[in-house]
Short mmCIF file of C-alpha atoms and ligand atoms in Angstrom, two decimals:
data_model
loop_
_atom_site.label_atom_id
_atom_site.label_comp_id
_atom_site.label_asym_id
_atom_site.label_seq_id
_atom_site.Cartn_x
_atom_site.Cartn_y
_atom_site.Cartn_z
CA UNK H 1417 -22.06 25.43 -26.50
CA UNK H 1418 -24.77 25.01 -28.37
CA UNK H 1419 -27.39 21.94 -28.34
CA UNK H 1420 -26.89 21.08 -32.34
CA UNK H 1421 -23.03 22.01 -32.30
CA UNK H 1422 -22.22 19.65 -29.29
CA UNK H 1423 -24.34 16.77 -31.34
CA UNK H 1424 -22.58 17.54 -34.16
CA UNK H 1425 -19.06 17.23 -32.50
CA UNK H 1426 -20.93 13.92 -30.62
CA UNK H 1427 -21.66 12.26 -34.56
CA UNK H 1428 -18.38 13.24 -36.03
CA UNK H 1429 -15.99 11.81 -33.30
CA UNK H 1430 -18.34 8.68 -32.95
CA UNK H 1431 -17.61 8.80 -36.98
CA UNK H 1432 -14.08 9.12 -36.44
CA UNK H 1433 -13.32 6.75 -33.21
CA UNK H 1434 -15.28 4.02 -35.47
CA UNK H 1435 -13.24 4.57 -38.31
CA UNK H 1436 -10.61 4.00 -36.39
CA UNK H 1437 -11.05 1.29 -34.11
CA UNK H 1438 -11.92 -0.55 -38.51
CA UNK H 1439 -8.64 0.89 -39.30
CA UNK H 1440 -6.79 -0.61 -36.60
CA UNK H 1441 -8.73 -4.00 -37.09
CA UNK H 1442 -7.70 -3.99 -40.79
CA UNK H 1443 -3.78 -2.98 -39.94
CA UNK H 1444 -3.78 -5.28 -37.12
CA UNK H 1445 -5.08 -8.27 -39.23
CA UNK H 1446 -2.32 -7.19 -42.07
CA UNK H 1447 0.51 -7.17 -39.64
CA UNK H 1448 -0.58 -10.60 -38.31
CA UNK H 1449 -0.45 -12.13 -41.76
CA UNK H 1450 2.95 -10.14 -42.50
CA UNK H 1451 4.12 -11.70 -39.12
CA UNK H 1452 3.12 -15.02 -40.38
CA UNK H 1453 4.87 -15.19 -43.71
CA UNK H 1454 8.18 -13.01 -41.98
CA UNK H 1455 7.82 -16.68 -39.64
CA UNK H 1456 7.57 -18.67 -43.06
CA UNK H 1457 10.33 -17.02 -44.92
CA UNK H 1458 12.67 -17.56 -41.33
CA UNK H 1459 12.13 -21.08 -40.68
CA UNK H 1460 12.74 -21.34 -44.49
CA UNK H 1461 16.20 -19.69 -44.46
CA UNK H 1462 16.98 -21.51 -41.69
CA UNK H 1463 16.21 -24.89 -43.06
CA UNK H 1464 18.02 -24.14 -46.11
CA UNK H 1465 21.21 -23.10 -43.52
CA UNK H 1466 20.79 -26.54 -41.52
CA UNK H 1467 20.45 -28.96 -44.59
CA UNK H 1468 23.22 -27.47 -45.93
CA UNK H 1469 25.33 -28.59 -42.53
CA UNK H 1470 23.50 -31.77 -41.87
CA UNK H 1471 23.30 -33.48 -45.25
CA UNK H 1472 26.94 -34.46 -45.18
CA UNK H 1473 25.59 -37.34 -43.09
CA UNK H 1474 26.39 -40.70 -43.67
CA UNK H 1475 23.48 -43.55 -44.27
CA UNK H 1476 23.96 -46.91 -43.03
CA UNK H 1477 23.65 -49.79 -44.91
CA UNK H 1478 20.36 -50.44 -43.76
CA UNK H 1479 19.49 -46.99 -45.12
CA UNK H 1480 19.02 -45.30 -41.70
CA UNK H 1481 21.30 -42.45 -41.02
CA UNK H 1482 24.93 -42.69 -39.59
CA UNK H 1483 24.57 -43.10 -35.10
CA UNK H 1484 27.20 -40.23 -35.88
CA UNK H 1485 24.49 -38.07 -36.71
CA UNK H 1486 23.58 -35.81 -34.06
CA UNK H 1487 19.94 -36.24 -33.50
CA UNK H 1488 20.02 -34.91 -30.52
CA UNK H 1489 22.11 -32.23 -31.72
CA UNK H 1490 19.56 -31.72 -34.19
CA UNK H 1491 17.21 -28.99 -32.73
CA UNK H 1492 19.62 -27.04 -31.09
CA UNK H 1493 21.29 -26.43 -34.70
CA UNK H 1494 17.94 -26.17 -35.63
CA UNK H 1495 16.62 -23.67 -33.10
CA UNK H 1496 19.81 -21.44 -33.29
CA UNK H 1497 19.84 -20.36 -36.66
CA UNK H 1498 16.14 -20.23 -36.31
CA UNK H 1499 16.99 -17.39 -33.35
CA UNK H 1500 19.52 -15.93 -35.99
CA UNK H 1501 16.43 -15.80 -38.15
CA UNK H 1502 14.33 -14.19 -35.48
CA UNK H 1503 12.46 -16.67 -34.07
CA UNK H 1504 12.60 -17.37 -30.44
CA UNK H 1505 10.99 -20.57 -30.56
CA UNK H 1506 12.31 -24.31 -30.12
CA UNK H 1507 10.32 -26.38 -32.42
CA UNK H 1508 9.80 -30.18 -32.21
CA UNK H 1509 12.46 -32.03 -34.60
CA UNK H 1510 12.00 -35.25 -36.58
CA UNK H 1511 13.83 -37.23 -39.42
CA UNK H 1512 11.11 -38.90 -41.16
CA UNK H 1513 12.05 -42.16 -43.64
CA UNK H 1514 9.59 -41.76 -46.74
CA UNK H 1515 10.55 -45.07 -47.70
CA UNK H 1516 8.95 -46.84 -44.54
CA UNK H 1517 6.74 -44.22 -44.21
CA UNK H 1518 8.10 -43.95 -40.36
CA UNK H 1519 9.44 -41.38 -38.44
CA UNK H 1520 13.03 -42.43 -37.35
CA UNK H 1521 13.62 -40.12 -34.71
CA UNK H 1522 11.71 -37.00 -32.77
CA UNK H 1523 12.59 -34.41 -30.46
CA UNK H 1524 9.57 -34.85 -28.31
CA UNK H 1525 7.90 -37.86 -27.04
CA UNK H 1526 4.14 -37.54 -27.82
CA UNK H 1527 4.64 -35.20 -30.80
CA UNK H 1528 5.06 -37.54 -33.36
CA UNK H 1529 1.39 -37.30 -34.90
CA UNK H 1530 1.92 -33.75 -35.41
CA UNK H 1531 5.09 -34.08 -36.59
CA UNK H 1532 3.68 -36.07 -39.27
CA UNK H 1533 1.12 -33.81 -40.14
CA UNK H 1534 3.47 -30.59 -40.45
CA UNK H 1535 3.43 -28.61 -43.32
CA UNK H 1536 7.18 -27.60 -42.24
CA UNK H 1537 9.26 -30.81 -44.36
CA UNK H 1538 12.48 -30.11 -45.72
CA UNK H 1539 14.16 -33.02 -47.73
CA UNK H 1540 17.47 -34.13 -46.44
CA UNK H 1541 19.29 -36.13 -48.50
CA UNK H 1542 22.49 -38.71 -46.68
CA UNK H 1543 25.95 -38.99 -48.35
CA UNK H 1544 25.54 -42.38 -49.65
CA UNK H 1545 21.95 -42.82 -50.19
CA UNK H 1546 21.77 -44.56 -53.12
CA UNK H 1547 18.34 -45.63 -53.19
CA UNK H 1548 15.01 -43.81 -53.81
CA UNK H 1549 14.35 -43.32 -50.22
CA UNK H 1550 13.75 -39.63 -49.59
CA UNK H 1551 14.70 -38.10 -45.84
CA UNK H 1552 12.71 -35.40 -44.46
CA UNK H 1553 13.54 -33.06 -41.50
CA UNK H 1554 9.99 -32.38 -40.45
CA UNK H 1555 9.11 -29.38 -37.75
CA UNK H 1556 6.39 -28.97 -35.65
CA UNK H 1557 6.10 -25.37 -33.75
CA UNK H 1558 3.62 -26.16 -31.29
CA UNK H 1559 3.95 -22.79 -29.95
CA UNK H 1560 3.91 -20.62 -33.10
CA UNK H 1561 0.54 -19.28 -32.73
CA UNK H 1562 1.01 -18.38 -29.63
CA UNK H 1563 4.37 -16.78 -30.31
CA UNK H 1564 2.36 -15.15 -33.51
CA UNK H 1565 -0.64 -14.12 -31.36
CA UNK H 1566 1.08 -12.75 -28.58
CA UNK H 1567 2.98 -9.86 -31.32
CA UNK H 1568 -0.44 -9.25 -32.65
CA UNK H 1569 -2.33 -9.14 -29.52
CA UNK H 1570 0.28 -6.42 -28.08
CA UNK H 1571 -0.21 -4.52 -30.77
CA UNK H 1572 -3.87 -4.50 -30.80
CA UNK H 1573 -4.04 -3.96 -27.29
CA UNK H 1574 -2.00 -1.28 -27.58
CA UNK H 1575 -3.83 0.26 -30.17
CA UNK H 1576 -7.24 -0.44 -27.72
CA UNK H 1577 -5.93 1.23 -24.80
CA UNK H 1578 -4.89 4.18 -26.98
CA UNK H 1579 -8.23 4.34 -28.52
CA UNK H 1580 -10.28 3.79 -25.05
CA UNK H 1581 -7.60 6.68 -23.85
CA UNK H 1582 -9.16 8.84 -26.36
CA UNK H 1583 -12.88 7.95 -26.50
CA UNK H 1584 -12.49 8.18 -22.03
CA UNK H 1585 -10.42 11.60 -22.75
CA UNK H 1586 -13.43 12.72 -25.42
CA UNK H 1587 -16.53 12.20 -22.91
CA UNK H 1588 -14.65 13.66 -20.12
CA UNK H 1589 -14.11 16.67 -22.07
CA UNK H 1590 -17.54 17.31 -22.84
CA UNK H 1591 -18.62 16.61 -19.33
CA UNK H 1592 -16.38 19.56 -18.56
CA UNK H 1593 -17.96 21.69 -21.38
CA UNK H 1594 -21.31 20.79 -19.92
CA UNK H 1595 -20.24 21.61 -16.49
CA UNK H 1596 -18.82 24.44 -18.05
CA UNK H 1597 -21.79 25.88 -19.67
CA UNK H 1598 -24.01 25.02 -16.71
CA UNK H 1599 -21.61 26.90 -14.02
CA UNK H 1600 -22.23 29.70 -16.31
CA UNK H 1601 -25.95 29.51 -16.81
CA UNK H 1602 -26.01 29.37 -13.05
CA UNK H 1603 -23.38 32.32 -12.90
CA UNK H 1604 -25.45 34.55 -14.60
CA UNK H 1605 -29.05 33.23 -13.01
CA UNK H 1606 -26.85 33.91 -9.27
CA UNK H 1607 -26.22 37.70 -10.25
CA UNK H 1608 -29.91 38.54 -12.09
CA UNK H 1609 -30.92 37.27 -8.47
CA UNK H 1610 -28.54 38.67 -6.53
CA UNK H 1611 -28.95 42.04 -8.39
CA UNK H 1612 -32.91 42.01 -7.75
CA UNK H 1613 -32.59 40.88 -3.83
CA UNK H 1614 -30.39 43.49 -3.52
CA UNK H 1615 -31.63 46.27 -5.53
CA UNK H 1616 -35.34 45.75 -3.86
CA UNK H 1617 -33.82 46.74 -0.02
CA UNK H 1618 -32.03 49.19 -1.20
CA UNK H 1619 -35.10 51.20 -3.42
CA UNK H 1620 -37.02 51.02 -0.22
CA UNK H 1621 -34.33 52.20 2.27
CA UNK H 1622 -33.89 55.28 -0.10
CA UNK H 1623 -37.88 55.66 -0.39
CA UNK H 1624 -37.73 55.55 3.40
CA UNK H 1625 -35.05 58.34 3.54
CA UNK H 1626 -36.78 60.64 1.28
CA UNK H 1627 -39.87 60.52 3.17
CA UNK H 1628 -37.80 60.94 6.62
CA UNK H 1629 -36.52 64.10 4.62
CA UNK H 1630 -40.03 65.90 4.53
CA UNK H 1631 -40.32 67.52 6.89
CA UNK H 1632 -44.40 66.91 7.69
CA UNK H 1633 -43.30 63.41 7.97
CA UNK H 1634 -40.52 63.21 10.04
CA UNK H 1635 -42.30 65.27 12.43
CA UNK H 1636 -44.95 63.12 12.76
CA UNK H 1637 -43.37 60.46 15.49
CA UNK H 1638 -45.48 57.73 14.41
CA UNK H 1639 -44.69 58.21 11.08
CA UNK H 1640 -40.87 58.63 11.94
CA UNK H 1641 -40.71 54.99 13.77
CA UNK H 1642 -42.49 53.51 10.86
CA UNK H 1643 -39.69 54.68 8.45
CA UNK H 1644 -37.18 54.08 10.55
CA UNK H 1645 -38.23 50.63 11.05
CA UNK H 1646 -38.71 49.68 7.28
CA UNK H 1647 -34.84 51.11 7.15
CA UNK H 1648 -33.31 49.00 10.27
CA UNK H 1649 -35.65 45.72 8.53
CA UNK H 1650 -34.53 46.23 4.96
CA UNK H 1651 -30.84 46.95 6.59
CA UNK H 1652 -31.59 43.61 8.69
CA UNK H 1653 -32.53 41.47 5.39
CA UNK H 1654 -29.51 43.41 3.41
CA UNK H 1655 -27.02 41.96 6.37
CA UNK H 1656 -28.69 38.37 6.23
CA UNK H 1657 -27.94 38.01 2.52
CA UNK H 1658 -24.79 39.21 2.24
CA UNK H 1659 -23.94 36.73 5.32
CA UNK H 1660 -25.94 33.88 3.57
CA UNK H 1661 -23.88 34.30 0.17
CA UNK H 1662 -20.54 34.73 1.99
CA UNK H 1663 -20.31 32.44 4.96
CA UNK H 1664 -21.98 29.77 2.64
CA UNK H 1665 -18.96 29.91 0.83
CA UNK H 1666 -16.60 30.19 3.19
CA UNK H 1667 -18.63 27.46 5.24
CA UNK H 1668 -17.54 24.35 1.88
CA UNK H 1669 -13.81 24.81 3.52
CA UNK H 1670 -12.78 22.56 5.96
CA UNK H 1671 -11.08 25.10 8.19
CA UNK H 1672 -14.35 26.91 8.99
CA UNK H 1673 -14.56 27.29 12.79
CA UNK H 1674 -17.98 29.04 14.10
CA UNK H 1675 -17.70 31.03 17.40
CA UNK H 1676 -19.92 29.14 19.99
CA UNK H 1677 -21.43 30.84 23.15
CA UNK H 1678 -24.34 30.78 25.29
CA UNK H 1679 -27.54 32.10 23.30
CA UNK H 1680 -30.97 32.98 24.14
CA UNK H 1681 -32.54 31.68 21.62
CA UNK H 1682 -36.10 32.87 22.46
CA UNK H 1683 -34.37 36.76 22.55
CA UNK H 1684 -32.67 35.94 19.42
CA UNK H 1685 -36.75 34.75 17.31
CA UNK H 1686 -37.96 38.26 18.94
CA UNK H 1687 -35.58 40.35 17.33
CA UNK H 1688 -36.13 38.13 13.78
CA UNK H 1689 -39.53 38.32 14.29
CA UNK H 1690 -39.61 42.15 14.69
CA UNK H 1691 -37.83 42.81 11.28
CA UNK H 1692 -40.86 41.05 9.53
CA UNK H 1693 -43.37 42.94 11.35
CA UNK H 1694 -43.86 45.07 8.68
CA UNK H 1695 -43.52 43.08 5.92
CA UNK H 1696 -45.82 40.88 7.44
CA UNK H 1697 -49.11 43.92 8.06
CA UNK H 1698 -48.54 44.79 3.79
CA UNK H 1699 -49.74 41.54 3.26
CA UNK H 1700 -52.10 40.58 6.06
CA UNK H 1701 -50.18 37.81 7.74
CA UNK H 1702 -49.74 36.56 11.16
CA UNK H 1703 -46.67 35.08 12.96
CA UNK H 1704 -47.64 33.76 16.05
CA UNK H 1705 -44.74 31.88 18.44
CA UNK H 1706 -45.22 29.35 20.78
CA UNK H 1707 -41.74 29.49 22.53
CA UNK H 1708 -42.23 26.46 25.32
CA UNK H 1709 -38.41 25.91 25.35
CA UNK H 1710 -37.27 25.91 29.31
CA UNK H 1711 -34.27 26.65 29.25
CA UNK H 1712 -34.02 28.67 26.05
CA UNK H 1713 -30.24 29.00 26.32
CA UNK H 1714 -28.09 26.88 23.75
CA UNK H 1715 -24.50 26.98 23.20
CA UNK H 1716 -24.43 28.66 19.38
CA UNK H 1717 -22.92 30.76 17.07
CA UNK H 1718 -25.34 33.46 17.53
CA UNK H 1719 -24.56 35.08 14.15
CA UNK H 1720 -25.32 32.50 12.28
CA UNK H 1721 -28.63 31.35 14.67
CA UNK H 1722 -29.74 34.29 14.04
CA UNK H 1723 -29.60 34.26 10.29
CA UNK H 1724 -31.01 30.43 9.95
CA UNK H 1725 -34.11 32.02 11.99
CA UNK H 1726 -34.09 34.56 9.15
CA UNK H 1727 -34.16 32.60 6.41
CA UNK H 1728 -36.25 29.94 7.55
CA UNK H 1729 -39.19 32.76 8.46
CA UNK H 1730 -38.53 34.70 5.03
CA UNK H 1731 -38.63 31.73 3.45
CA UNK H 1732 -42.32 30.75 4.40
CA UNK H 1733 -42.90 34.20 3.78
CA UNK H 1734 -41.58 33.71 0.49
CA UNK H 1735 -43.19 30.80 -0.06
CA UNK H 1736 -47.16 31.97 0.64
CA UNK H 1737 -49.20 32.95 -2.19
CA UNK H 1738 -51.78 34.31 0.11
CA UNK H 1739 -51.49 36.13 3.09
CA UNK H 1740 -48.67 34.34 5.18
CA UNK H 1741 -49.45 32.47 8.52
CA UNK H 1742 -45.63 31.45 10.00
CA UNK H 1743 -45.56 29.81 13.59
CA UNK H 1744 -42.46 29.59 15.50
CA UNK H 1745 -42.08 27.12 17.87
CA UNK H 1746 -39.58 26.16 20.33
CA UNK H 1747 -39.35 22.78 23.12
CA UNK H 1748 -36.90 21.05 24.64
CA UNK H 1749 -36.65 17.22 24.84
CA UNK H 1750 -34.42 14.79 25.63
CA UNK H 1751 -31.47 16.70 25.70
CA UNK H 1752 -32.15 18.45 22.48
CA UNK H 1753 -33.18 21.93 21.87
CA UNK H 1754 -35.87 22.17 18.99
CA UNK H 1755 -37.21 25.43 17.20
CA UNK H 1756 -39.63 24.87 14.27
CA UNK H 1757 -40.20 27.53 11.70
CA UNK H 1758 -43.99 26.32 9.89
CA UNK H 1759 -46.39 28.13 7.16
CA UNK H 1760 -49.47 27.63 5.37
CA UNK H 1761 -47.70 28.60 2.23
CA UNK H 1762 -47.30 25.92 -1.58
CA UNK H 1763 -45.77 23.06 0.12
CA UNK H 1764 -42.76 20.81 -1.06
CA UNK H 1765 -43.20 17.87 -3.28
CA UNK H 1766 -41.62 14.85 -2.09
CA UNK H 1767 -38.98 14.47 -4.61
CA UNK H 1768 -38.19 18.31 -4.35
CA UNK H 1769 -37.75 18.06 -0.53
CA UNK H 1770 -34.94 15.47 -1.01
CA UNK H 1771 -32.81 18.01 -2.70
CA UNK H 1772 -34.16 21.82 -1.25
CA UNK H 1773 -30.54 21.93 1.01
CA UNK H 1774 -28.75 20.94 -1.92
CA UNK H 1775 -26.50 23.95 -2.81
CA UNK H 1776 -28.34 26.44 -5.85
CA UNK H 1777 -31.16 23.96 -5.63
CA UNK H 1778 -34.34 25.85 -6.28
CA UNK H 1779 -37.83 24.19 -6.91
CA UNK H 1780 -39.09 24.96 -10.46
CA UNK H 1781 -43.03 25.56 -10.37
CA UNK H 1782 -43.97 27.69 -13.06
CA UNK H 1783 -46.07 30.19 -11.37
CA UNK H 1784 -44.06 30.80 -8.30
CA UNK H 1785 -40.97 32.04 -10.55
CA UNK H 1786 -41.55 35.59 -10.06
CA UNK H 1787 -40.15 34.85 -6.12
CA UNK H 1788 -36.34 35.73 -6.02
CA UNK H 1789 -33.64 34.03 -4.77
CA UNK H 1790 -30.48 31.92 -4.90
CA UNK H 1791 -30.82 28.51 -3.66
CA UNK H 1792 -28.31 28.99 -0.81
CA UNK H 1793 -30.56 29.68 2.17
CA UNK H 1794 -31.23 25.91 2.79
CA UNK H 1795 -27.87 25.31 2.21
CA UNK H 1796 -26.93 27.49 4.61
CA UNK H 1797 -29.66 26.51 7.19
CA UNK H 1798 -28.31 22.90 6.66
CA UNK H 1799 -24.62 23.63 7.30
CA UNK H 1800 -25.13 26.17 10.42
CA UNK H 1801 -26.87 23.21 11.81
CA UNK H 1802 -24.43 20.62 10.84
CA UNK H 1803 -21.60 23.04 12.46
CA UNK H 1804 -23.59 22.84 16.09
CA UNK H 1805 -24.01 19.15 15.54
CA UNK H 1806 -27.75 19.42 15.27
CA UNK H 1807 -30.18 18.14 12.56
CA UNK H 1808 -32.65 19.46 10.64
CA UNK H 1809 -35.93 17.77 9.24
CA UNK H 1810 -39.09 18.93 6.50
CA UNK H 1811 -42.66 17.89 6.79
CA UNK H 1812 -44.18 19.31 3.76
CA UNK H 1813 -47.55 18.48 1.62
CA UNK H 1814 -47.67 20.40 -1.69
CA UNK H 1815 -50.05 23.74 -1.11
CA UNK H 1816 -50.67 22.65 2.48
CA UNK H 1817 -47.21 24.13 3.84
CA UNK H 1818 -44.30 23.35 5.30
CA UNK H 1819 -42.48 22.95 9.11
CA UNK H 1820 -38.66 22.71 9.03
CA UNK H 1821 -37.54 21.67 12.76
CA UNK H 1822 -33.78 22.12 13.93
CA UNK H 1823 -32.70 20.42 16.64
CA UNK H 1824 -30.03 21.23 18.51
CA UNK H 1825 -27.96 19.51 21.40
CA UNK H 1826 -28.63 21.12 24.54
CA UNK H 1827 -25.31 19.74 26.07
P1 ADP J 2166 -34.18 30.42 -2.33
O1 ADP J 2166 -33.21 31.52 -2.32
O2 ADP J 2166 -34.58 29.98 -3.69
O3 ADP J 2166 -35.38 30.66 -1.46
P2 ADP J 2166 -33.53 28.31 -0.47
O4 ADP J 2166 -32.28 27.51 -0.37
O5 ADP J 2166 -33.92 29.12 0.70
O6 ADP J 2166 -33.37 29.18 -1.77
O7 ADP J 2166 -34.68 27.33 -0.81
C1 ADP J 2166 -34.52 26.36 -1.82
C2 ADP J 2166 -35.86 26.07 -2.48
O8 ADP J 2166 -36.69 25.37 -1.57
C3 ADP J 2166 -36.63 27.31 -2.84
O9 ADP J 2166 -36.30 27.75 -4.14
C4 ADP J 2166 -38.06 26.87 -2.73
O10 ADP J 2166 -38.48 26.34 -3.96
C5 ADP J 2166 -38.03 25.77 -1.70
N1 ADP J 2166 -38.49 26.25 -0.38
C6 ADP J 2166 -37.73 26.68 0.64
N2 ADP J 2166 -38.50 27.00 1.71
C7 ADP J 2166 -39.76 26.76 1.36
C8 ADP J 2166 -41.03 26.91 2.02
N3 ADP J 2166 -41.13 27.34 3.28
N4 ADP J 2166 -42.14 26.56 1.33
C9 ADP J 2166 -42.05 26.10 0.06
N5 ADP J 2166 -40.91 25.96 -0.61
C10 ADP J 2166 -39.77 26.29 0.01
#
C-alpha cells in the first residue's frame, strides 16, 4: 500500500472514530435527560395513584392525620406502584404540615433536611380537613442519580468498549498491512538475491566446463586441476547456500534435532579453507590459520560446522574492499573449544553488531550494496551454535575488521 493512500485511510478513520465517539457523547447525554424526565413522568403517575388511595384519611381534631393512617405503610405503597412505574428505587417518605411548617412524619431518620428541600411534593389533602392547612407527601430519592447514572454509564461504556474495539481492531489491521507489505518487499529483495548468488556459481561452473571441453586445455594437467577446482569450489559454495536457506528454516521449529558426532574440527577449516583458495589468489588475499586447538575433536554436527566455517570465512571475504586478509584461529580453554574467523575488511558499527544475527538483517552502507546476500548466514551461524550449546561473540571497529569467536563445549 501506498505511503499517501495508507495516510489517507489514517485521516479519514481518525475523522470517522471522532465523529463518532461526538455522536455517542451527544446520544448518550440525550438518553440521560430522556431517562430523567421517563423518572419524572413515573414518580408522577405514581403519586397521582397513591394520593388517590391515601387521601381518604381521616384528620384529627388537632389537624394531624388519623394514627389509622399507615405511615409506615406509606413507602411501601409508595415504592410499589413506583416499581409498577419502573422504578426500582425506595425513596425516603414524609407528610409535611404546611401549616406548622413541620414535617410530621419521615421514613428515614436523618433525612428530614432533604426531605424538606425536595422538589418531589404532592399535596394530600385529609377527609375532614376543614381548615387551610395544606398536607404534602414529600419524596426524597437519595439514590436517583445513581440509579440514573448507572443506565447512562452502561450505555456509554458500552458504546466505549465498542468504539476502543474498533479503533484497537483498526491499528491492528494496518500493522498487518505493514507487515504485509514489508514481508513482501523482503520477498522479492530474498529472490533478486537469491537469483544473483545462485546464478554467479552456476555461470562459472559452465565457463569452467567449456574450457575443460577444449581440448588444448584439458590436456594441459595444470590447467585441468585449476578448472576442476573452480567447479568442486563453486559446487562447494552452491551446497552451503542452499543448506544456509533451508536448514535456517527448518532450524525456527522446535523439533529440529542436529546429528552430533565426534569432529575434527581442524580437518573440517582445511577443507573450507581449500574451496577459497582460489577465490582468494583473484583478489590477492591471504588466509593464514593458527589452529593451536589440542585436542581439535568436538562433539558436532559436522554438516552444519562445516557450513558456519563457510560462512563466517566468505563473509570476511565478502566484507573486504581490498584484498582480503582472514585468520582462522582455533584454542582450547577451560573446557571450551574456540575457533575465531577475523578480517581486515569495513568493520561493524556498534549499533549494527547488536542486530547482524537477527534473521534478514543486513547492514545498509551505501557503497557496499553491490555485495549479495540474504541476511541468513549470521542467523544461521547463531543457531548452529545455539544447537551445540556454544556461544558466539563480535569484536568489530568500523573499517578496521571484524573477529567472530564460537565457542564450543568441549564436554
Ligand atoms: P549476508 O547474506 O548479507 O552476508 P549475513 O547474515 O551473513 O548476511 O550477515 C548479516 C550482515 O552482517 C551483512 O549484511 C553484513 O552487513 C554484516 N556482516 C557480516 N559479516 C561481516 C564481516 N565479516 N564484516 C563486516 N560486516 C559483516
Amino acid at each position: 500500500m501506498k505511503r499517501w493512500i495508507r495516510i489517507f485511510i489514517i485521516t479519514i478513520f481518525a475523522f470517522a472514530a471522532i465523529s463518532l465517539v461526538l455522536i455517542q457523547f451527544t446520544q448518550t447525554r440525550r438518553t440521560v435527560s430522556i431517562n430523567d424526565n421517563m423518572f419524572n413522568i413515573g414518580v408522577t403517575n405514581a403519586m397521582e395513584a397513591v394520593i388517590k388511595e391515601v387521601s381518604g384519611t381521616l384528620l384529627l381534631p388537632d389537624g394531624t392525620p388519623s394514627p389509622t393512617f399507615r405511615y409506615q405503610g406509606l413507602d411501601s405503597l409508595i415504592s410499589q406502584h413506583l416499581l409498577t412505574n419502573g422504578i426500582d428505587i425506595r425513596p425516603v417518605v414524609g407528610i409535611y404540615d404546611e401549616g406548622q411548617s413541620s414535617l410530621l412524619f419521615a421514613s428515614a431518620a436523618g433525612q428530614e433536611r432533604n426531605l424538606e428541600d425536595s422538589p418531589y411534593r404532592y399535596v394530600f389533602t385529609p377527609q375532614n380537613n376543614a381548615g387551610s392547612n395544606q398536607y404534602y407527601i414529600l419524596l426524597s430519592f437519595p439514590s436517583a442519580q445513581l440509579f440514573l447514572q448507572r443506565n447512562s454509564n452502561l450505555l456509554a461504556y458500552a458504546s466505549l468498549i465498542l468504539i476502543t474495539i474498533i479503533i484497537v481492531m483498526f491499528f491492528v489491521s494496518i500493522r498487518a498491512l505493514t507487515v504485509q507489505r514489508k514481508l513482501d518487499t523482503m520477498k522479492t529483495e530474498f529472490i533478486n538475491n537469491m537469483t544473483h548468488e545462485i546464478k554467479t556459481p552456476l555461470a562459472t561452473v559452465s565457463l569452467a566446463c567449456e574450457m575443460l571441453r577444449d581440448e588444448s586445455i584439458s590436456n594441459d594437467e595444470e590447467s585441468r586441476r585449476n578448472f576442476l577446482a573452480i567447479i568442486n569450489d563453486e559446487n562447494q559454495r552452491l551446497r552451503v547456500l542452499v543448506d544456509t536457506i533451508l536448514q535456517s528454516a527448518k532450524m525456527s521449529k522446535k523439533s529440529f534435532r542436529i546429528n552430533p558426532k565426534e569432529v575434527d574440527v581442524h580437518t573440517l577449516i582445511e577443507k573450507v579453507t581449500q574451496s577459497f583458495r582460489l577465490t582468494l589468489s583473484n583478489r590477492g588475499g591471504t588466509l593464514d590459520t593458527r589452529l593451536e586447538a589440542a585436542p581439535s575433536i568436538v562433539v558436532a554436527d559436522e554438516m552444519h560446522l562445516t557450513n558456519l566455517i563457510f560462512n563466517l570465512i566468505d563473509n570476511g571475504i565478502k566484507y573486504s574492499t581490498g584484498a582480503p586478509h582472514i585468520t582462522v584461529a582455533t584454542s582450547v580453554a577451560d573446557g571450551w573449544f574456540r575457533l575465531s574467523v577475523s578480517d581486515e575488511g569495513i568493520g561493524i558499527s556498534k549499533d549494527d553488531q547488536k542486530h547482524v544475527f537477527e534473521k534478514f538483517y543486513r547492514v545498509s552502507t551505501g557503497d557496499i550494496h553491490n555485495v549479495k546476500g540474504f541476511g541468513i548466514g549470521l542467523n544461521y551461524v547463531a543457531q548452529v551454535v545455539k544447537l551445540h550449546q556454544g556461544h558466539i561473540s563480535l569484536e568489530s571497529e568500523l573499517g578496521k575488521g571484524s573477529t567472530f569467536t564460537v565457542a564450543l563445549p568441549t564436554n
